[in-house]
mmCIF file of C-alpha atoms in Angstrom:
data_model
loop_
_atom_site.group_PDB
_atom_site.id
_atom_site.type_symbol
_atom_site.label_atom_id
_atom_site.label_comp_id
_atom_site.label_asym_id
_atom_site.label_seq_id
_atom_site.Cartn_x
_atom_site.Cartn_y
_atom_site.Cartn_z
ATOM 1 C CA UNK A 1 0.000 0.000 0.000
ATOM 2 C CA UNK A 2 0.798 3.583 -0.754
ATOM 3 C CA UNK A 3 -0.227 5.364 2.702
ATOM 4 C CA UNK A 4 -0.117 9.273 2.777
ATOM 5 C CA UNK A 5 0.372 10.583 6.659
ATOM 6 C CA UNK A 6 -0.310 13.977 7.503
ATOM 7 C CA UNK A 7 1.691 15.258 10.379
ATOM 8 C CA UNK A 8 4.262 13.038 9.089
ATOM 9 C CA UNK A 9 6.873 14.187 11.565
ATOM 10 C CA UNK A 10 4.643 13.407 14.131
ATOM 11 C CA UNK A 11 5.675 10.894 17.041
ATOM 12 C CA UNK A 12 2.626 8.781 16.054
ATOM 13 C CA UNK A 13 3.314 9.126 12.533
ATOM 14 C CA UNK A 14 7.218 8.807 12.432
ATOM 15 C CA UNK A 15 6.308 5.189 14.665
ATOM 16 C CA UNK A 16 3.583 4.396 11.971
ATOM 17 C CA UNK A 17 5.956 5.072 8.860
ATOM 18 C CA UNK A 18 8.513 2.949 10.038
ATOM 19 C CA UNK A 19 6.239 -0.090 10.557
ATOM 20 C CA UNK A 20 4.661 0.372 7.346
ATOM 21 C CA UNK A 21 8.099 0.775 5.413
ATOM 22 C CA UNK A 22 8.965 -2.770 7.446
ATOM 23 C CA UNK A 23 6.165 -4.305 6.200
ATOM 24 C CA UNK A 24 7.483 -3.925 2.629
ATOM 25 C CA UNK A 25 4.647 -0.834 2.270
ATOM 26 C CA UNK A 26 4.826 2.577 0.841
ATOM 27 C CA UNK A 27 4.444 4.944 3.603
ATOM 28 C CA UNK A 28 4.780 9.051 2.348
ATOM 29 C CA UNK A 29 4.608 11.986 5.350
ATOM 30 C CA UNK A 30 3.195 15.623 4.645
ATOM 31 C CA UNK A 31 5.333 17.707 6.854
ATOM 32 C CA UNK A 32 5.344 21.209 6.928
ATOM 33 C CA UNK A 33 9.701 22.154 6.862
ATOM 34 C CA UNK A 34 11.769 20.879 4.554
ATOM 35 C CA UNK A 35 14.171 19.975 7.166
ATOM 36 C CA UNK A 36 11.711 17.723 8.082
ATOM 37 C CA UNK A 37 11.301 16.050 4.829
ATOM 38 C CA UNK A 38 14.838 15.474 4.327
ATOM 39 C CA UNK A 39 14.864 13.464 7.642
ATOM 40 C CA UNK A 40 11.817 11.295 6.432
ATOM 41 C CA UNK A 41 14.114 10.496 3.021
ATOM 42 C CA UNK A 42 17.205 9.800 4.665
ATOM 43 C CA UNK A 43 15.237 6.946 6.781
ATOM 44 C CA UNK A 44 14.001 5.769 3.245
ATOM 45 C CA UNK A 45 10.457 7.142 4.082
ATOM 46 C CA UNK A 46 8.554 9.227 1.344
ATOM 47 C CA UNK A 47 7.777 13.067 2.105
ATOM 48 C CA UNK A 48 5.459 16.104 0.649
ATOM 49 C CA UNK A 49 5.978 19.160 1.970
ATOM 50 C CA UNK A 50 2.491 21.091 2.259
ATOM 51 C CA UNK A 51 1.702 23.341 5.326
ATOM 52 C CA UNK A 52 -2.250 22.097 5.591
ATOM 53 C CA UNK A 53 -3.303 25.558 7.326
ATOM 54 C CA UNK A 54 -2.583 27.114 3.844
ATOM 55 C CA UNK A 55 -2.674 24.589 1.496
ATOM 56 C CA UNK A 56 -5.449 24.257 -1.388
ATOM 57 C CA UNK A 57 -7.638 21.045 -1.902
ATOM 58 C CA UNK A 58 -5.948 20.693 -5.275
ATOM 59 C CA UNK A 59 -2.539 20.683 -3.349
ATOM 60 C CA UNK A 60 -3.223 18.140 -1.265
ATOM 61 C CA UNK A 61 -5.275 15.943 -3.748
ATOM 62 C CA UNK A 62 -1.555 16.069 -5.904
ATOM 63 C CA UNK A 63 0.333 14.913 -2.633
ATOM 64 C CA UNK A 64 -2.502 12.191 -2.565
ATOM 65 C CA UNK A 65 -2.591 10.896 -6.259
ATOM 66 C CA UNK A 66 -1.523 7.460 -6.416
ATOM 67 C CA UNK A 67 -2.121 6.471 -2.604
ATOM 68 C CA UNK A 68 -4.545 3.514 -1.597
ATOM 69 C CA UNK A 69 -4.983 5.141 1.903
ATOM 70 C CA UNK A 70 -4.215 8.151 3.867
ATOM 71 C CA UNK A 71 -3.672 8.559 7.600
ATOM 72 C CA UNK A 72 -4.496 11.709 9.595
ATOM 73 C CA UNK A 73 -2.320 12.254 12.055
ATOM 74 C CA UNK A 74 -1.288 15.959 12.396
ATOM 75 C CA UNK A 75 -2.205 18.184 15.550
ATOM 76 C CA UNK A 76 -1.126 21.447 16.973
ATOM 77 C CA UNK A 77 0.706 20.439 19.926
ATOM 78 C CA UNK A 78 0.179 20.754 23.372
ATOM 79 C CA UNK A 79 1.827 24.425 23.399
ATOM 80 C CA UNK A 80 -0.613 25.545 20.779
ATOM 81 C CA UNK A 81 -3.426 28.001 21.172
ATOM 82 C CA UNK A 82 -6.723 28.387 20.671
ATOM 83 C CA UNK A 83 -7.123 28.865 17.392
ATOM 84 C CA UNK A 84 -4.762 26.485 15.401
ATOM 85 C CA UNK A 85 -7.099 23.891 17.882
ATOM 86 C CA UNK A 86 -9.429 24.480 14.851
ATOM 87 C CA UNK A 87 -7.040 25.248 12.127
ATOM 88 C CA UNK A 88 -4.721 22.024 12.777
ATOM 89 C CA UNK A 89 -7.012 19.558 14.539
ATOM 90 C CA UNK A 90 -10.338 20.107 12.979
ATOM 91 C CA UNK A 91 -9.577 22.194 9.644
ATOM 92 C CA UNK A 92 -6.931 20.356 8.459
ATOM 93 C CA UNK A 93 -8.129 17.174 9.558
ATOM 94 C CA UNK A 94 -11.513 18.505 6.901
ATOM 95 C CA UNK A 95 -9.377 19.794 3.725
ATOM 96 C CA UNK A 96 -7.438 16.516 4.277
ATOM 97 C CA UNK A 97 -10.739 14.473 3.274
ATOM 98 C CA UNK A 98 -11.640 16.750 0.561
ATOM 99 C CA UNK A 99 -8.822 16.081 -1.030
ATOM 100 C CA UNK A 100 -8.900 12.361 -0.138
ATOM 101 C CA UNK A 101 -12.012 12.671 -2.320
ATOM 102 C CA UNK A 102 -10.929 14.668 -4.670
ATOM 103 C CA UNK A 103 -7.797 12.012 -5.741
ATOM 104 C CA UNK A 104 -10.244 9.026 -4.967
ATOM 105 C CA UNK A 105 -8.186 7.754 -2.098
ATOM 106 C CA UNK A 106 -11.234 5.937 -0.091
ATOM 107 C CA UNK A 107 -8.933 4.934 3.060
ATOM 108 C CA UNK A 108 -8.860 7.380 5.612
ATOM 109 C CA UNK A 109 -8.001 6.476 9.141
ATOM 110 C CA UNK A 110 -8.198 9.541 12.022
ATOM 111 C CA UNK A 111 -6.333 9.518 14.480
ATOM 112 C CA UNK A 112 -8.328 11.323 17.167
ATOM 113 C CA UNK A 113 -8.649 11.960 21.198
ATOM 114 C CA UNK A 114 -10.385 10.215 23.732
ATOM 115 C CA UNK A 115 -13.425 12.703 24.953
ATOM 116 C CA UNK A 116 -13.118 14.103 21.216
ATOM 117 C CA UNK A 117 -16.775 15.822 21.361
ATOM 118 C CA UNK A 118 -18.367 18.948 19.188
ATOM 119 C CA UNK A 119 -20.483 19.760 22.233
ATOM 120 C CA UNK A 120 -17.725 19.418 25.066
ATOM 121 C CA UNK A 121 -18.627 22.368 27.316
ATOM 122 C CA UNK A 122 -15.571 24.371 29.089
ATOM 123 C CA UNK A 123 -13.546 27.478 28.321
ATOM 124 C CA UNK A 124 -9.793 25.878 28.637
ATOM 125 C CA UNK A 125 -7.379 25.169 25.835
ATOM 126 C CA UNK A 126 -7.918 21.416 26.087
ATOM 127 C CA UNK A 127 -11.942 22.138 25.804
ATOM 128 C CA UNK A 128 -11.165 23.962 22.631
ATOM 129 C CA UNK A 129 -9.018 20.586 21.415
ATOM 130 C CA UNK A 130 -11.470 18.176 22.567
ATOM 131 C CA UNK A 131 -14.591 20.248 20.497
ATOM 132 C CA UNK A 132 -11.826 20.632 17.660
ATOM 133 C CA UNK A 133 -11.351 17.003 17.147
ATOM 134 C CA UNK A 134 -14.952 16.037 18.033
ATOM 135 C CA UNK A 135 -15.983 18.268 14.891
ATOM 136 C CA UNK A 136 -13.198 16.996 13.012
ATOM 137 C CA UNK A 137 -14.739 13.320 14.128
ATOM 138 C CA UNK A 138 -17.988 14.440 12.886
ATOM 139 C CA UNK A 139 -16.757 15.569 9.285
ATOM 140 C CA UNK A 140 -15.166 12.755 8.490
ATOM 141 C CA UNK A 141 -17.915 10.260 9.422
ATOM 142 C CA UNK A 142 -21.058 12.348 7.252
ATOM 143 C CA UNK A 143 -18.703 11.456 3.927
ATOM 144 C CA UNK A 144 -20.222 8.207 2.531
ATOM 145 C CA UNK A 145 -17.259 8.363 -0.324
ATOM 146 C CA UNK A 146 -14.934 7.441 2.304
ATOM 147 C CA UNK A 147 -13.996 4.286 3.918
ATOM 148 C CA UNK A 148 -12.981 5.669 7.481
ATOM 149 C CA UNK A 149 -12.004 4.684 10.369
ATOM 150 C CA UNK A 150 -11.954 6.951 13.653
ATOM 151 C CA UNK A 151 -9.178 6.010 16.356
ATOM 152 C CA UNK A 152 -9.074 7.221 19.558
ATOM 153 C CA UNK A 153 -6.385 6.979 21.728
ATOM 154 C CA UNK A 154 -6.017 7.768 25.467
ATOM 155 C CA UNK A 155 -3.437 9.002 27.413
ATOM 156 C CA UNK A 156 -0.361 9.069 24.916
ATOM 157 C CA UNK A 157 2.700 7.580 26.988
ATOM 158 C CA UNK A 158 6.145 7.119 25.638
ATOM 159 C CA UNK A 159 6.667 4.100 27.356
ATOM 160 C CA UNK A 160 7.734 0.773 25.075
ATOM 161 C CA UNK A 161 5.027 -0.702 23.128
ATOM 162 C CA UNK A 162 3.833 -4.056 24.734
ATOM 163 C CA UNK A 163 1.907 -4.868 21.562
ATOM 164 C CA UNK A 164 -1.087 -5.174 24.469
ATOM 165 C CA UNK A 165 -4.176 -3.355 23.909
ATOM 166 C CA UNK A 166 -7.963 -2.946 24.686
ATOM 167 C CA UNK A 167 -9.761 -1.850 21.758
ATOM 168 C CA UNK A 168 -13.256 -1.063 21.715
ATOM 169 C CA UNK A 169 -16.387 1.334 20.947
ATOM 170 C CA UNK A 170 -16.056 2.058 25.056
ATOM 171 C CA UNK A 171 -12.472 1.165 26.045
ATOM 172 C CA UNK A 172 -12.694 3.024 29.206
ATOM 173 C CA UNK A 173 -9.992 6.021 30.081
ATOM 174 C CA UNK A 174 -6.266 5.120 30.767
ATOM 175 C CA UNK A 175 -3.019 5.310 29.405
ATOM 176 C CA UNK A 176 -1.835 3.841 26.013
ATOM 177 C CA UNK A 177 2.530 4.002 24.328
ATOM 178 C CA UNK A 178 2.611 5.337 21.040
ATOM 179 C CA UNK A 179 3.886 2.628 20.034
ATOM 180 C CA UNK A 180 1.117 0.617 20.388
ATOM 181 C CA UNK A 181 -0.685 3.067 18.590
ATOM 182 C CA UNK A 182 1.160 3.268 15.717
ATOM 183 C CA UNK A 183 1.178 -0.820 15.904
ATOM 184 C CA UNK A 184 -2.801 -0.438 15.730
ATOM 185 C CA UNK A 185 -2.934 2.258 12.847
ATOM 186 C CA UNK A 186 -0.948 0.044 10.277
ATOM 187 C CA UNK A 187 -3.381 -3.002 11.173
ATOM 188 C CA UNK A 188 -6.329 -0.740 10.807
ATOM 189 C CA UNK A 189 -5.331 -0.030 7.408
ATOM 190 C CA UNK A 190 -4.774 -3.321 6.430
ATOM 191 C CA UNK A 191 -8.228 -4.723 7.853
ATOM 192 C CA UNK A 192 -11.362 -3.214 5.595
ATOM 193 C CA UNK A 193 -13.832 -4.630 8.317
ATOM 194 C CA UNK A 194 -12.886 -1.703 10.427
ATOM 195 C CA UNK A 195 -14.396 0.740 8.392
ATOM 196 C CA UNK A 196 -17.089 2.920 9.724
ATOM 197 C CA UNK A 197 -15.812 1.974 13.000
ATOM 198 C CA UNK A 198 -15.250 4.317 16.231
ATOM 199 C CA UNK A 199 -12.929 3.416 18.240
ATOM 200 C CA UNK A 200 -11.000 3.753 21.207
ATOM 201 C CA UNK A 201 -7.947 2.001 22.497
ATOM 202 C CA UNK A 202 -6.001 1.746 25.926
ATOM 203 C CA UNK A 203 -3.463 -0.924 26.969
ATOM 204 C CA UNK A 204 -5.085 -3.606 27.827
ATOM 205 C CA UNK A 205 -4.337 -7.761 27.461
ATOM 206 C CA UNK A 206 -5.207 -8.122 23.500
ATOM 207 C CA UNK A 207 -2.089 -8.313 21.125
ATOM 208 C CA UNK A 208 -2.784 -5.959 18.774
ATOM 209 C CA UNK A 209 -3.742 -8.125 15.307
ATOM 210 C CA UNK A 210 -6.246 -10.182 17.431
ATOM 211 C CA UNK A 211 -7.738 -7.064 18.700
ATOM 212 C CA UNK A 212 -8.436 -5.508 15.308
ATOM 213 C CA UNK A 213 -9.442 -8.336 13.986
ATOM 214 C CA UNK A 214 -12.072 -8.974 17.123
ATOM 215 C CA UNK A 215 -13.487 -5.382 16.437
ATOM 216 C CA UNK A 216 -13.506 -5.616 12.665
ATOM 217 C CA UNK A 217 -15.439 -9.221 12.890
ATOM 218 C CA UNK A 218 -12.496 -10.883 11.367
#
C-alpha cells in the first residue's frame, strides 16, 4: 500500500511510517519544513511538503494521487493556542478528506482523542481541542465516499510498546505508548472490516492483530 500521513513528523506518525516501510509498504509523510522532509528520506520514508493551514484542496489531492490510503495524524501540539485547535485539529483534519475525495483515495483512518466531542462544554485550551477534534470526528464520518475509520487513543505515553491493547467502541480512560498506537494504525489499514468503525484504544491484554481483527469481525 501507498499510505499518505499527515503530520508526518509526528511521534505517532514517524512510529507508523517505520512499521509500514517494514512491512514492505509505501508509507509518504506531509510535513510542513523541509528539514523535516529530508529526515523522512534519509530513513528511506517518502515526504510532501504542504503546510495544511494554507494549502489548497488541489494541493493536497496532488500529494494524494496514487495512494490507496491516507492517515491523519497531524495536531497542533500541546503548546498551541486556541485557534490552530481548529485550524490544525479540525480544519486540516476537513481539507485533508476533501482532497482524499478529490484524488479518490477511499482509506482514511483519524487519528483522534479520547473525549473528542463537538459539544464538550468548558472554556480551557484542552476544551477547545477536545470540540476541535470532536468536529473533526464528525466531518469525516457524514462522507459516505470514504472508507474511514476513527481512532481514539487515550493518554499518549512514551513508554515501550507491549503490543497489548484494549480496543473497543467504550475502552474506558487510561493510558496507552505510542507505540502501540502506531502498531494499531498500520493493522487498521490493512483490515477493511474496520471501516465505519469508532474506536477507542487503551493498553489492555489483546495483542494488537487479534484485537483488530475482534473489532472488525475478522
Amino acid at each position: 500500500m501507498r499510505v499518505v500521513i499527515a503530520g508526518g513528523h509526528g511521534q505517532i506518525a514517524l512510529r507508523l511510517e517505520r512499521l509500514l516501510a517494514a512491512g514492505g509498504h509505501e508509507p509518504v509523510g506531509i510535513v510542513r519544513r523541509p528539514e523535516h522532509a529530508e529526515e523522512l528520506r534519509k530513513a528511506g520514508i517518502g515526504a510532501v511538503v504542504l503546510d495544511l493551514e494554507s494549502a489548497t484542496v488541489e494541493e493536497v489531492a496532488a500529494a494524494l494521487e496514487g495512494a490507496d490510503a491516507t492517515v491523519f495524524a497531524a495536531g497542533a501540539g500541546p503548546g498551541s493556542g486556541v485557534e490552530r485547535k481548529d485550524s490544525v485539529d479540525r480544519a486540516a483534519a476537513v481539507l485533508l478528506a476533501d482532497a482524499a475525495e478529490r484524488a479518490g483515495v477511499r482509506r482514511y483512518v483519524i487519528v483522534s482523542s479520547m473525549g473528542a466531542d463537538a459539544r464538550h462544554e468548558g472554556d480551557e485550551v484542552f476544551d477547545v481541542y477536545l470540540r476541535a477534534k470532536g468536529a473533526a470526528d464528525d466531518a469525516i464520518r457524514a462522507r459516505p465516499n470514504l472508507d474511514w475509520t476513527v481512532l481514539r487513543p487515550g493518554m499518549l505515553t512514551n513508554d515501550a510498546g507491549t503490543g497489548l491493547v484494549r480496543l473497543e467502541v467504550a475502552a474506558g480512560r487510561g493510558p496507552v505508548p505510542r507505540d502501540d498506537v502506531a502498531a494499531v494504525l498500520a493493522e487498521l489499514l490493512d483490515t477493511p472490516g474496520a471501516a465505519g468503525l469508532t474506536l477507542e484504544l487503551v493498553s489492555g491484554s489483546v495483542p494488537v492483530s487479534v484485537a483488530v481483527k475482534d473489532i472488525a469481525g475478522n
